[in-house]
Amino acid sequence: MDSPTSAGNSSTTRIVALSSMMDWIRACGLAGVRIDKEELRRRLLMPQYLRLAMLDSIRKKDADGGDHHFRSRSSDGAPIPESPMVVFINSHSGGRHGPVLIERLQELISEEQVFDLLDVKPHEFVRYGLACLEKWANNGDICAKETRRNIRAIVAGGDGTVGWVLGCLGELHQKGRDPVPPVAIIPLGTGNDLSRSYGWGGSFPFAWRSAMKKTLHKATTGPICRLDSWHLVVQMPGGEVIDPPHSLKATEECHLDQTLEIEGNVPDKMNCYEGVFYNYFSIGMDAQVAYGFHHLRNEKPFLAQGPISNKIIYSSYSCTQGWFLTPCMSDPSLRGLKNILRIYIKKVRCSEWEQIPVPKSVRAIVALNLHNYGSGRNPWGNLKPDYLEKRGFVEAHADDGLLEIFGLKQGWHASFVMVELITAKHIAQASSIRLEIRGGEWKDVFMQMDGEPWKQPMSREHSTFVEIKRVPYQSLMISKERLANP
């Protein structure tokens, strides 16, 4: 029987184990030209009065907080930076690398343009730092105007950190404060799938001091790509989400699509949450393993000193959660999602909702936006044109307005998928998704988006709804190289 994946996929499995090593080699810049440190700094460095004005505005949480730096500066024209750059670093990511990376980047650029996310949150930068620049750009300051127009950002962290920054920059779209700074990535997380998708690699380079210069240079010259963003709404009957990630916020109201009617009685009190993801949303056993791993890492941080140790612990933890022991039918927590879940989708160029069956054996369902999932794997696969046509699918892209929905069965199936010996269980492609979850014997279910898991309580009497729709604007990413299909 023909495989649904293209023949080139078989060679992929032979190089998976070498991916991190190749990422390291490429990041070192051994084949690149020498980058002059002073020339690089000249291109990146903002004039001192702008740096200090932005920093004071952020500290005071007031867009007017840095005004005195503009009034006190000399009348001489300040040099306008060619590629002004700000860096956000999650110093808790990457084991021991966060603090030394902050020091290195401050040396290459300036202290005021490198922000530790423990001290400066990205929404504070957007609401006060950029607002300060915009105010004085509108007041006729040419340097402020050009800096605001050309500014770019680098995020040093994992996928969750990158998504956090992208979400805050999305406020600029909503309020008409264009242009939105495009984002490059320094991978410090465990999976780093967003970083891999745009050529920045899957791991922190061992020759990191020299690699930082090349990263900064590429971040100023790399082409800008578009990335779909997906808005997620959770509507639940009373109760609260347990340990929600920072990307999922409680909200007073949430509006589900009224063209799909809700069956049964709606409870008097409904609680709502909303958030945005960029790579994937999943429900089921993979999210349960991620949830347990995150709690273990928070309780015993000495166990997780970097991406490699994280992956070892993660793999070990998945074995203890019952994913590999599917036949335990006496325990309802080990049964398939079919028992608790209905899926409705809108297909490409279609405005009508359609219910699709949940495969009986599936224990985790993933809605994927990028080609990378689980540390650079492609579970959807590079599908042949005739298979795409037969299933009514189209070739997957990160900016096509579609999510690829696939299922993972027991742990052995997931393991074969993750080493790319087989593809996942293809379910659908969708421009919108609604999940209806009813508890039965289950008290809760686990969910995650972009690697941030939570425990979702369920009710026997009333359904919980999760609805996913594309955000009307796209995020801007800097690609390290010109990619044919980011």
Tab-separated table of C-alpha atoms in Angstrom:
chain	number	residue	atom	x	y	z
A	1	MET	CA	0.000	0.000	0.000
A	2	ASP	CA	1.305	3.441	-0.891
A	3	SER	CA	2.468	5.624	1.933
A	4	PRO	CA	0.721	9.001	2.226
A	5	THR	CA	4.105	10.653	2.765
A	6	SER	CA	6.606	11.484	0.081
A	7	ALA	CA	9.555	9.182	-0.502
A	8	GLY	CA	12.057	11.734	0.794
A	9	ASN	CA	10.694	11.291	4.310
A	10	SER	CA	12.550	8.008	4.853
A	11	SER	CA	15.899	9.779	4.771
A	12	THR	CA	14.685	12.227	7.396
A	13	THR	CA	14.627	9.543	10.066
A	14	ARG	CA	18.369	8.933	9.666
A	15	ILE	CA	19.320	12.495	10.549
A	16	VAL	CA	16.955	13.308	13.442
A	17	ALA	CA	19.595	12.476	16.038
A	18	LEU	CA	22.087	14.810	14.343
A	19	SER	CA	19.792	17.853	14.243
A	20	SER	CA	21.052	19.452	17.462
A	21	MET	CA	24.689	19.001	16.420
A	22	MET	CA	23.988	20.604	13.034
A	23	ASP	CA	22.159	23.455	14.766
A	24	TRP	CA	25.248	24.049	16.886
A	25	ILE	CA	27.582	24.023	13.888
A	26	ARG	CA	25.414	26.404	11.873
A	27	ALA	CA	25.000	28.754	14.837
A	28	CYS	CA	28.741	29.006	15.346
A	29	GLY	CA	29.124	30.781	12.027
A	30	LEU	CA	32.310	28.886	11.149
A	31	ALA	CA	31.778	29.422	7.434
A	32	GLY	CA	30.619	33.019	7.680
A	33	VAL	CA	32.518	36.236	7.267
A	34	ARG	CA	33.996	37.974	10.279
A	35	ILE	CA	31.544	40.378	11.905
A	36	ASP	CA	33.101	43.542	13.276
A	37	LYS	CA	31.825	44.137	16.820
A	38	GLU	CA	31.959	47.945	16.688
A	39	GLU	CA	30.280	48.129	13.285
A	40	LEU	CA	27.532	45.811	14.500
A	41	ARG	CA	26.997	47.917	17.626
A	42	ARG	CA	26.791	51.097	15.553
A	43	ARG	CA	23.939	49.610	13.529
A	44	LEU	CA	22.023	48.365	16.587
A	45	LEU	CA	22.584	51.065	19.197
A	46	MET	CA	19.927	53.702	19.807
A	47	PRO	CA	21.061	57.185	20.882
A	48	GLN	CA	21.444	57.456	24.627
A	49	TYR	CA	18.574	59.894	25.140
A	50	LEU	CA	16.149	57.502	23.405
A	51	ARG	CA	17.351	54.498	25.400
A	52	LEU	CA	17.032	56.309	28.708
A	53	ALA	CA	13.672	57.854	27.827
A	54	MET	CA	12.194	54.471	26.935
A	55	LEU	CA	13.614	52.855	30.077
A	56	ASP	CA	12.269	55.596	32.360
A	57	SER	CA	8.846	55.339	30.712
A	58	ILE	CA	8.806	51.592	31.338
A	59	ARG	CA	9.951	51.919	34.949
A	60	LYS	CA	7.390	54.614	35.717
A	61	LYS	CA	4.699	52.838	33.659
A	62	ASP	CA	3.988	56.149	31.983
A	63	ALA	CA	4.578	57.040	28.325
A	64	ASP	CA	5.474	60.560	29.496
A	65	GLY	CA	7.993	59.279	32.025
A	66	GLY	CA	11.022	59.937	29.828
A	67	ASP	CA	10.093	63.379	28.535
A	68	HIS	CA	12.951	65.156	30.357
A	69	HIS	CA	15.526	63.286	28.247
A	70	PHE	CA	14.120	64.902	25.106
A	71	ARG	CA	13.988	68.394	26.608
A	72	SER	CA	17.515	68.286	28.021
A	73	ARG	CA	19.366	66.880	25.002
A	74	SER	CA	21.500	69.108	22.778
A	75	SER	CA	20.146	70.447	19.513
A	76	ASP	CA	22.728	68.504	17.508
A	77	GLY	CA	21.239	65.735	15.371
A	78	ALA	CA	21.727	62.330	16.978
A	79	PRO	CA	22.932	59.459	14.756
A	80	ILE	CA	20.010	57.393	13.520
A	81	PRO	CA	20.624	53.648	13.978
A	82	GLU	CA	20.316	51.563	10.837
A	83	SER	CA	18.724	48.568	12.592
A	84	PRO	CA	17.698	49.412	16.174
A	85	MET	CA	17.266	46.232	18.195
A	86	VAL	CA	15.711	45.274	21.536
A	87	VAL	CA	16.189	41.892	23.186
A	88	PHE	CA	13.864	40.074	25.610
A	89	ILE	CA	15.472	37.280	27.637
A	90	ASN	CA	13.773	34.703	29.802
A	91	SER	CA	16.614	34.221	32.264
A	92	HIS	CA	14.900	31.091	33.663
A	93	SER	CA	15.183	29.325	30.287
A	94	GLY	CA	18.236	27.514	29.036
A	95	GLY	CA	19.556	26.324	32.398
A	96	ARG	CA	22.561	28.424	33.374
A	97	HIS	CA	22.776	30.368	30.105
A	98	GLY	CA	20.230	33.126	30.827
A	99	PRO	CA	22.336	35.410	33.090
A	100	VAL	CA	25.558	35.089	31.048
A	101	LEU	CA	23.612	35.682	27.836
A	102	ILE	CA	22.182	38.912	29.252
A	103	GLU	CA	25.692	40.101	30.064
A	104	ARG	CA	27.006	39.211	26.590
A	105	LEU	CA	24.157	40.955	24.745
A	106	GLN	CA	24.431	44.059	26.913
A	107	GLU	CA	28.111	44.136	25.951
A	108	LEU	CA	27.274	43.862	22.238
A	109	ILE	CA	24.392	46.388	22.264
A	110	SER	CA	23.653	48.272	25.496
A	111	GLU	CA	22.203	47.635	28.944
A	112	GLU	CA	19.057	49.643	28.185
A	113	GLN	CA	18.148	47.614	25.065
A	114	VAL	CA	18.345	44.179	26.716
A	115	PHE	CA	15.393	43.304	28.970
A	116	ASP	CA	15.205	40.467	31.473
A	117	LEU	CA	11.570	39.358	31.426
A	118	LEU	CA	11.705	38.936	35.194
A	119	ASP	CA	12.071	42.720	35.436
A	120	VAL	CA	10.410	44.129	32.296
A	121	LYS	CA	7.318	42.455	30.857
A	122	PRO	CA	6.750	42.702	27.080
A	123	HIS	CA	3.393	44.470	27.497
A	124	GLU	CA	5.170	47.170	29.552
A	125	PHE	CA	7.612	47.696	26.700
A	126	VAL	CA	4.725	47.991	24.234
A	127	ARG	CA	2.507	50.265	26.330
A	128	TYR	CA	5.165	52.593	27.702
A	129	GLY	CA	8.511	52.196	25.900
A	130	LEU	CA	7.197	52.162	22.336
A	131	ALA	CA	4.497	54.691	23.259
A	132	CYS	CA	7.254	57.078	24.379
A	133	LEU	CA	8.954	56.732	20.981
A	134	GLU	CA	5.657	57.235	19.161
A	135	LYS	CA	4.825	60.355	21.120
A	136	TRP	CA	8.100	62.067	20.271
A	137	ALA	CA	8.029	60.821	16.694
A	138	ASN	CA	4.685	62.628	16.352
A	139	ASN	CA	6.271	65.694	17.979
A	140	GLY	CA	8.812	65.914	15.166
A	141	ASP	CA	11.839	64.065	16.560
A	142	ILE	CA	13.312	62.473	13.415
A	143	CYS	CA	15.523	60.033	15.306
A	144	ALA	CA	12.582	58.789	17.376
A	145	LYS	CA	10.490	58.444	14.208
A	146	GLU	CA	13.081	56.398	12.301
A	147	THR	CA	13.914	54.265	15.335
A	148	ARG	CA	10.255	53.422	15.851
A	149	ARG	CA	9.805	52.617	12.171
A	150	ASN	CA	12.840	50.307	11.906
A	151	ILE	CA	12.953	48.661	15.329
A	152	ARG	CA	13.254	44.867	15.485
A	153	ALA	CA	13.163	42.465	18.420
A	154	ILE	CA	14.920	39.265	19.486
A	155	VAL	CA	13.385	36.860	21.993
A	156	ALA	CA	15.740	34.549	23.904
A	157	GLY	CA	13.641	31.755	25.382
A	158	GLY	CA	11.420	28.821	24.537
A	159	ASP	CA	8.260	28.715	22.423
A	160	GLY	CA	6.116	29.910	25.322
A	161	THR	CA	8.285	32.981	25.817
A	162	VAL	CA	8.246	33.778	22.092
A	163	GLY	CA	4.456	33.464	22.046
A	164	TRP	CA	4.184	35.758	25.068
A	165	VAL	CA	6.155	38.497	23.317
A	166	LEU	CA	4.277	38.029	20.016
A	167	GLY	CA	0.968	38.308	21.857
A	168	CYS	CA	1.980	41.586	23.475
A	169	LEU	CA	3.217	42.982	20.176
A	170	GLY	CA	-0.203	42.031	18.783
A	171	GLU	CA	-1.651	44.913	20.830
A	172	LEU	CA	-0.067	47.224	18.266
A	173	HIS	CA	-2.207	45.672	15.514
A	174	GLN	CA	-5.354	46.001	17.572
A	175	LYS	CA	-4.765	49.680	18.283
A	176	GLY	CA	-3.534	50.647	14.823
A	177	ARG	CA	-0.016	51.405	16.065
A	178	ASP	CA	1.887	50.191	13.024
A	179	PRO	CA	4.470	49.068	12.154
A	180	VAL	CA	4.785	46.017	14.384
A	181	PRO	CA	8.406	45.011	15.122
A	182	PRO	CA	9.334	41.654	13.561
A	183	VAL	CA	10.838	39.024	15.870
A	184	ALA	CA	13.946	36.819	15.714
A	185	ILE	CA	14.693	34.018	18.179
A	186	ILE	CA	17.560	32.727	20.321
A	187	PRO	CA	16.445	29.180	21.300
A	188	LEU	CA	16.635	28.565	25.053
A	189	GLY	CA	13.687	26.203	25.545
A	190	THR	CA	13.295	22.446	25.325
A	191	GLY	CA	11.481	21.998	21.989
A	192	ASN	CA	12.116	25.354	20.270
A	193	ASP	CA	9.804	24.539	17.366
A	194	LEU	CA	9.136	28.182	16.493
A	195	SER	CA	12.878	28.778	16.409
A	196	ARG	CA	13.450	25.767	14.152
A	197	SER	CA	10.685	26.861	11.788
A	198	TYR	CA	12.437	30.134	11.001
A	199	GLY	CA	15.993	28.839	10.806
A	200	TRP	CA	17.274	29.867	14.258
A	201	GLY	CA	18.030	26.308	15.335
A	202	GLY	CA	16.786	23.935	17.983
A	203	SER	CA	19.338	24.471	20.747
A	204	PHE	CA	21.590	27.038	22.350
A	205	PRO	CA	24.963	26.921	20.516
A	206	PHE	CA	28.006	25.690	22.421
A	207	ALA	CA	30.138	28.453	20.870
A	208	TRP	CA	27.573	30.974	22.054
A	209	ARG	CA	29.840	34.016	22.458
A	210	SER	CA	30.737	34.122	18.764
A	211	ALA	CA	27.289	32.886	17.750
A	212	MET	CA	25.617	35.926	19.366
A	213	LYS	CA	27.300	38.306	16.929
A	214	LYS	CA	26.100	36.278	13.983
A	215	THR	CA	22.591	36.066	15.452
A	216	LEU	CA	22.409	39.846	15.869
A	217	HIS	CA	23.703	40.366	12.341
A	218	LYS	CA	21.167	37.922	10.868
A	219	ALA	CA	18.365	39.502	12.895
A	220	THR	CA	19.051	42.847	11.211
A	221	THR	CA	19.230	41.472	7.666
A	222	GLY	CA	16.944	38.420	7.628
A	223	PRO	CA	13.765	38.446	5.523
A	224	ILE	CA	10.413	38.985	7.250
A	225	CYS	CA	7.822	36.180	7.114
A	226	ARG	CA	4.198	36.017	8.228
A	227	LEU	CA	2.840	33.675	10.871
A	228	ASP	CA	-0.808	32.879	11.563
A	229	SER	CA	-1.991	33.485	15.123
A	230	TRP	CA	-4.888	31.550	16.642
A	231	HIS	CA	-7.352	32.850	19.210
A	232	LEU	CA	-8.609	30.280	21.707
A	233	VAL	CA	-11.711	30.651	23.892
A	234	VAL	CA	-12.655	28.300	26.744
A	235	GLN	CA	-16.250	28.488	28.012
A	236	MET	CA	-16.845	26.316	31.064
A	237	PRO	CA	-19.762	25.746	33.473
A	238	GLY	CA	-18.600	27.449	36.668
A	239	GLY	CA	-15.351	26.476	38.360
A	240	GLU	CA	-11.899	27.670	37.361
A	241	VAL	CA	-9.069	26.472	35.169
A	242	ILE	CA	-6.410	24.887	37.369
A	243	ASP	CA	-2.968	26.516	37.079
A	244	PRO	CA	-3.682	28.433	33.858
A	245	PRO	CA	-0.584	29.458	31.869
A	246	HIS	CA	0.182	33.160	31.438
A	247	SER	CA	-1.079	32.930	27.851
A	248	LEU	CA	-4.589	31.988	29.057
A	249	LYS	CA	-6.466	34.795	30.811
A	250	ALA	CA	-9.843	34.923	32.526
A	251	THR	CA	-12.289	37.239	30.781
A	252	GLU	CA	-15.722	38.599	31.625
A	253	GLU	CA	-17.329	37.515	28.367
A	254	CYS	CA	-16.566	35.101	25.572
A	255	HIS	CA	-18.543	34.902	22.386
A	256	LEU	CA	-18.839	31.521	20.705
A	257	ASP	CA	-19.880	31.325	17.070
A	258	GLN	CA	-23.678	31.504	17.130
A	259	THR	CA	-24.048	29.702	13.795
A	260	LEU	CA	-23.380	26.458	15.671
A	261	GLU	CA	-26.071	25.982	18.279
A	262	ILE	CA	-25.314	24.514	21.693
A	263	GLU	CA	-27.319	21.405	22.462
A	264	GLY	CA	-28.891	20.916	25.892
A	265	ASN	CA	-29.270	23.336	28.785
A	266	VAL	CA	-26.728	26.079	29.377
A	267	PRO	CA	-25.864	26.617	33.074
A	268	ASP	CA	-26.657	29.958	34.715
A	269	LYS	CA	-23.001	30.716	35.418
A	270	MET	CA	-20.306	30.344	32.771
A	271	ASN	CA	-16.624	31.171	33.254
A	272	CYS	CA	-14.527	32.196	30.258
A	273	TYR	CA	-10.850	32.201	29.381
A	274	GLU	CA	-9.049	33.289	26.246
A	275	GLY	CA	-5.551	33.220	24.812
A	276	VAL	CA	-3.508	33.098	21.618
A	277	PHE	CA	-1.200	30.381	20.294
A	278	TYR	CA	1.141	30.230	17.320
A	279	ASN	CA	2.314	26.638	16.951
A	280	TYR	CA	-0.166	24.161	18.414
A	281	PHE	CA	-3.038	23.363	20.743
A	282	SER	CA	-3.488	19.845	22.088
A	283	ILE	CA	-5.823	17.922	24.351
A	284	GLY	CA	-5.252	14.558	25.997
A	285	MET	CA	-2.346	12.456	27.146
A	286	ASP	CA	0.464	14.559	25.660
A	287	ALA	CA	-0.827	17.591	27.587
A	288	GLN	CA	-1.133	15.459	30.740
A	289	VAL	CA	2.520	14.434	30.456
A	290	ALA	CA	3.532	18.064	29.838
A	291	TYR	CA	1.525	19.211	32.863
A	292	GLY	CA	3.203	16.690	35.143
A	293	PHE	CA	6.641	17.520	33.762
A	294	HIS	CA	6.165	21.251	34.332
A	295	HIS	CA	5.134	20.679	37.939
A	296	LEU	CA	8.036	18.318	38.540
A	297	ARG	CA	10.458	20.848	37.076
A	298	ASN	CA	9.035	23.670	39.212
A	299	GLU	CA	9.161	21.570	42.381
A	300	LYS	CA	12.672	20.230	41.691
A	301	PRO	CA	14.448	22.766	39.461
A	302	PHE	CA	17.824	21.116	40.088
A	303	LEU	CA	16.701	18.233	37.858
A	304	ALA	CA	16.274	20.476	34.808
A	305	GLN	CA	19.526	22.216	34.008
A	306	GLY	CA	19.154	22.467	30.233
A	307	PRO	CA	17.369	21.170	27.115
A	308	ILE	CA	19.030	17.725	27.096
A	309	SER	CA	18.244	16.921	30.722
A	310	ASN	CA	14.711	18.306	30.191
A	311	LYS	CA	14.129	15.886	27.318
A	312	ILE	CA	15.409	12.908	29.318
A	313	ILE	CA	13.138	13.766	32.257
A	314	TYR	CA	10.202	14.406	29.912
A	315	SER	CA	10.622	11.022	28.216
A	316	SER	CA	10.906	9.222	31.544
A	317	TYR	CA	7.850	11.010	32.891
A	318	SER	CA	5.734	10.009	29.883
A	319	CYS	CA	6.443	6.351	30.692
A	320	THR	CA	5.071	6.762	34.227
A	321	GLN	CA	1.777	8.341	33.119
A	322	GLY	CA	0.220	5.265	31.527
A	323	TRP	CA	0.539	6.313	27.871
A	324	PHE	CA	2.300	3.041	27.060
A	325	LEU	CA	-0.198	0.914	28.988
A	326	THR	CA	-3.355	1.470	26.984
A	327	PRO	CA	-5.235	-1.771	27.795
A	328	CYS	CA	-5.952	-0.721	31.402
A	329	MET	CA	-9.687	-0.407	30.758
A	330	SER	CA	-10.549	-0.300	34.472
A	331	ASP	CA	-9.144	3.213	34.735
A	332	PRO	CA	-11.240	5.803	32.838
A	333	SER	CA	-8.270	8.193	32.687
A	334	LEU	CA	-6.573	5.770	30.274
A	335	ARG	CA	-9.389	5.606	27.726
A	336	GLY	CA	-9.580	7.372	24.388
A	337	LEU	CA	-10.842	10.923	23.836
A	338	LYS	CA	-13.840	9.601	21.890
A	339	ASN	CA	-15.609	9.093	25.246
A	340	ILE	CA	-15.587	12.761	26.190
A	341	LEU	CA	-15.112	14.775	22.998
A	342	ARG	CA	-16.982	16.051	19.957
A	343	ILE	CA	-15.132	17.947	17.220
A	344	TYR	CA	-16.696	20.490	14.846
A	345	ILE	CA	-14.708	22.256	12.132
A	346	LYS	CA	-15.028	24.739	9.307
A	347	LYS	CA	-13.093	23.593	6.272
A	348	VAL	CA	-11.157	25.815	3.885
A	349	ARG	CA	-13.403	28.251	2.005
A	350	CYS	CA	-16.477	26.958	3.857
A	351	SER	CA	-18.682	28.849	6.305
A	352	GLU	CA	-20.651	25.842	7.620
A	353	TRP	CA	-19.708	23.834	10.701
A	354	GLU	CA	-19.225	20.111	10.196
A	355	GLN	CA	-18.918	17.453	12.898
A	356	ILE	CA	-16.058	15.028	12.308
A	357	PRO	CA	-15.607	11.669	14.052
A	358	VAL	CA	-13.019	11.220	16.791
A	359	PRO	CA	-10.992	8.077	16.001
A	360	LYS	CA	-11.647	5.405	18.619
A	361	SER	CA	-8.018	4.732	19.554
A	362	VAL	CA	-6.802	8.334	19.744
A	363	ARG	CA	-5.611	9.521	23.162
A	364	ALA	CA	-4.230	12.933	22.181
A	365	ILE	CA	-5.426	15.359	19.508
A	366	VAL	CA	-3.227	18.167	18.202
A	367	ALA	CA	-4.132	21.190	16.066
A	368	LEU	CA	-0.826	22.225	14.466
A	369	ASN	CA	0.098	25.449	12.674
A	370	LEU	CA	3.813	24.890	11.915
A	371	HIS	CA	5.697	21.956	10.387
A	372	ASN	CA	7.611	21.532	13.662
A	373	TYR	CA	6.224	19.821	16.758
A	374	GLY	CA	7.924	18.030	19.648
A	375	SER	CA	11.476	19.307	19.050
A	376	GLY	CA	11.509	19.537	15.279
A	377	ARG	CA	9.391	16.559	14.231
A	378	ASN	CA	6.816	16.791	11.454
A	379	PRO	CA	3.971	14.440	12.518
A	380	TRP	CA	1.674	15.653	9.735
A	381	GLY	CA	4.294	14.632	7.178
A	382	ASN	CA	5.118	15.822	3.673
A	383	LEU	CA	2.066	14.383	1.983
A	384	LYS	CA	1.903	13.318	-1.640
A	385	PRO	CA	-0.280	15.405	-4.002
A	386	ASP	CA	-2.609	12.477	-4.784
A	387	TYR	CA	-3.153	11.786	-1.076
A	388	LEU	CA	-3.880	15.478	-0.446
A	389	GLU	CA	-6.439	15.468	-3.253
A	390	LYS	CA	-8.050	12.231	-2.049
A	391	ARG	CA	-8.494	13.548	1.500
A	392	GLY	CA	-9.479	17.069	0.425
A	393	PHE	CA	-6.366	18.561	2.044
A	394	VAL	CA	-4.016	21.269	0.787
A	395	GLU	CA	-0.280	21.626	1.343
A	396	ALA	CA	0.352	22.965	4.843
A	397	HIS	CA	1.923	26.393	5.431
A	398	ALA	CA	2.337	28.577	8.520
A	399	ASP	CA	0.402	31.444	6.941
A	400	ASP	CA	-2.398	29.621	5.064
A	401	GLY	CA	-5.182	30.228	7.600
A	402	LEU	CA	-5.501	26.500	8.358
A	403	LEU	CA	-4.665	24.175	11.224
A	404	GLU	CA	-3.713	20.543	10.655
A	405	ILE	CA	-5.566	18.266	13.110
A	406	PHE	CA	-4.022	14.885	13.883
A	407	GLY	CA	-4.256	12.211	16.555
A	408	LEU	CA	-1.751	10.217	18.588
A	409	LYS	CA	-2.723	6.773	19.884
A	410	GLN	CA	-0.888	4.880	22.617
A	411	GLY	CA	2.696	5.804	23.502
A	412	TRP	CA	4.206	3.345	21.024
A	413	HIS	CA	2.354	4.979	18.151
A	414	ALA	CA	3.431	8.425	19.362
A	415	SER	CA	7.046	7.232	19.609
A	416	PHE	CA	7.076	5.988	16.009
A	417	VAL	CA	5.489	9.264	14.884
A	418	MET	CA	8.106	11.322	16.740
A	419	VAL	CA	11.003	9.520	15.049
A	420	GLU	CA	9.163	9.994	11.728
A	421	LEU	CA	8.864	6.306	10.896
A	422	ILE	CA	5.144	6.884	10.376
A	423	THR	CA	2.835	9.892	10.267
A	424	ALA	CA	0.231	10.695	12.868
A	425	LYS	CA	-3.457	9.845	12.396
A	426	HIS	CA	-4.672	12.513	9.957
A	427	ILE	CA	-8.063	13.855	11.031
A	428	ALA	CA	-8.754	17.150	9.225
A	429	GLN	CA	-7.614	20.592	8.138
A	430	ALA	CA	-9.684	23.462	9.478
A	431	SER	CA	-9.992	27.234	9.473
A	432	SER	CA	-12.018	27.117	12.723
A	433	ILE	CA	-12.415	24.419	15.383
A	434	ARG	CA	-14.888	23.820	18.198
A	435	LEU	CA	-14.387	21.110	20.807
A	436	GLU	CA	-17.266	20.058	23.063
A	437	ILE	CA	-16.131	18.196	26.181
A	438	ARG	CA	-18.458	16.378	28.588
A	439	GLY	CA	-17.016	14.721	31.680
A	440	GLY	CA	-18.865	11.465	32.288
A	441	GLU	CA	-16.526	9.498	34.562
A	442	TRP	CA	-13.681	11.931	33.897
A	443	LYS	CA	-13.239	14.755	36.401
A	444	ASP	CA	-10.793	16.751	34.307
A	445	VAL	CA	-8.862	16.722	31.057
A	446	PHE	CA	-5.459	18.201	30.206
A	447	MET	CA	-4.829	20.798	27.518
A	448	GLN	CA	-1.859	22.806	26.329
A	449	MET	CA	-0.962	25.454	23.800
A	450	ASP	CA	2.593	26.103	22.650
A	451	GLY	CA	3.991	23.945	25.422
A	452	GLU	CA	2.044	25.571	28.265
A	453	PRO	CA	-0.292	22.969	29.848
A	454	TRP	CA	-3.214	23.262	32.212
A	455	LYS	CA	-5.788	21.034	33.907
A	456	GLN	CA	-9.333	21.659	32.659
A	457	PRO	CA	-12.119	20.588	35.068
A	458	MET	CA	-15.216	19.036	33.500
A	459	SER	CA	-18.857	18.665	34.450
A	460	ARG	CA	-21.128	15.618	34.078
A	461	GLU	CA	-24.223	17.749	33.418
A	462	HIS	CA	-22.888	20.529	31.190
A	463	SER	CA	-20.361	20.763	28.377
A	464	THR	CA	-17.141	22.747	28.272
A	465	PHE	CA	-16.432	24.382	24.908
A	466	VAL	CA	-13.102	25.261	23.312
A	467	GLU	CA	-13.281	27.353	20.154
A	468	ILE	CA	-10.294	28.246	17.962
A	469	LYS	CA	-10.319	30.874	15.212
A	470	ARG	CA	-7.585	32.636	13.288
A	471	VAL	CA	-6.630	36.090	14.499
A	472	PRO	CA	-7.374	38.599	11.691
A	473	TYR	CA	-3.772	39.855	11.617
A	474	GLN	CA	-0.539	37.880	11.281
A	475	SER	CA	2.599	38.045	13.405
A	476	LEU	CA	5.871	39.063	11.768
A	477	MET	CA	8.879	36.755	12.110
A	478	ILE	CA	12.473	37.256	11.004
A	479	SER	CA	13.850	34.251	9.175
A	480	LYS	CA	17.556	33.546	9.554
A	481	GLU	CA	17.723	32.551	5.909
A	482	ARG	CA	15.306	32.906	3.051
A	483	LEU	CA	13.118	29.847	3.529
A	484	ALA	CA	11.011	28.328	0.780
A	485	ASN	CA	8.400	27.090	3.283
A	486	PRO	CA	8.869	28.414	6.857
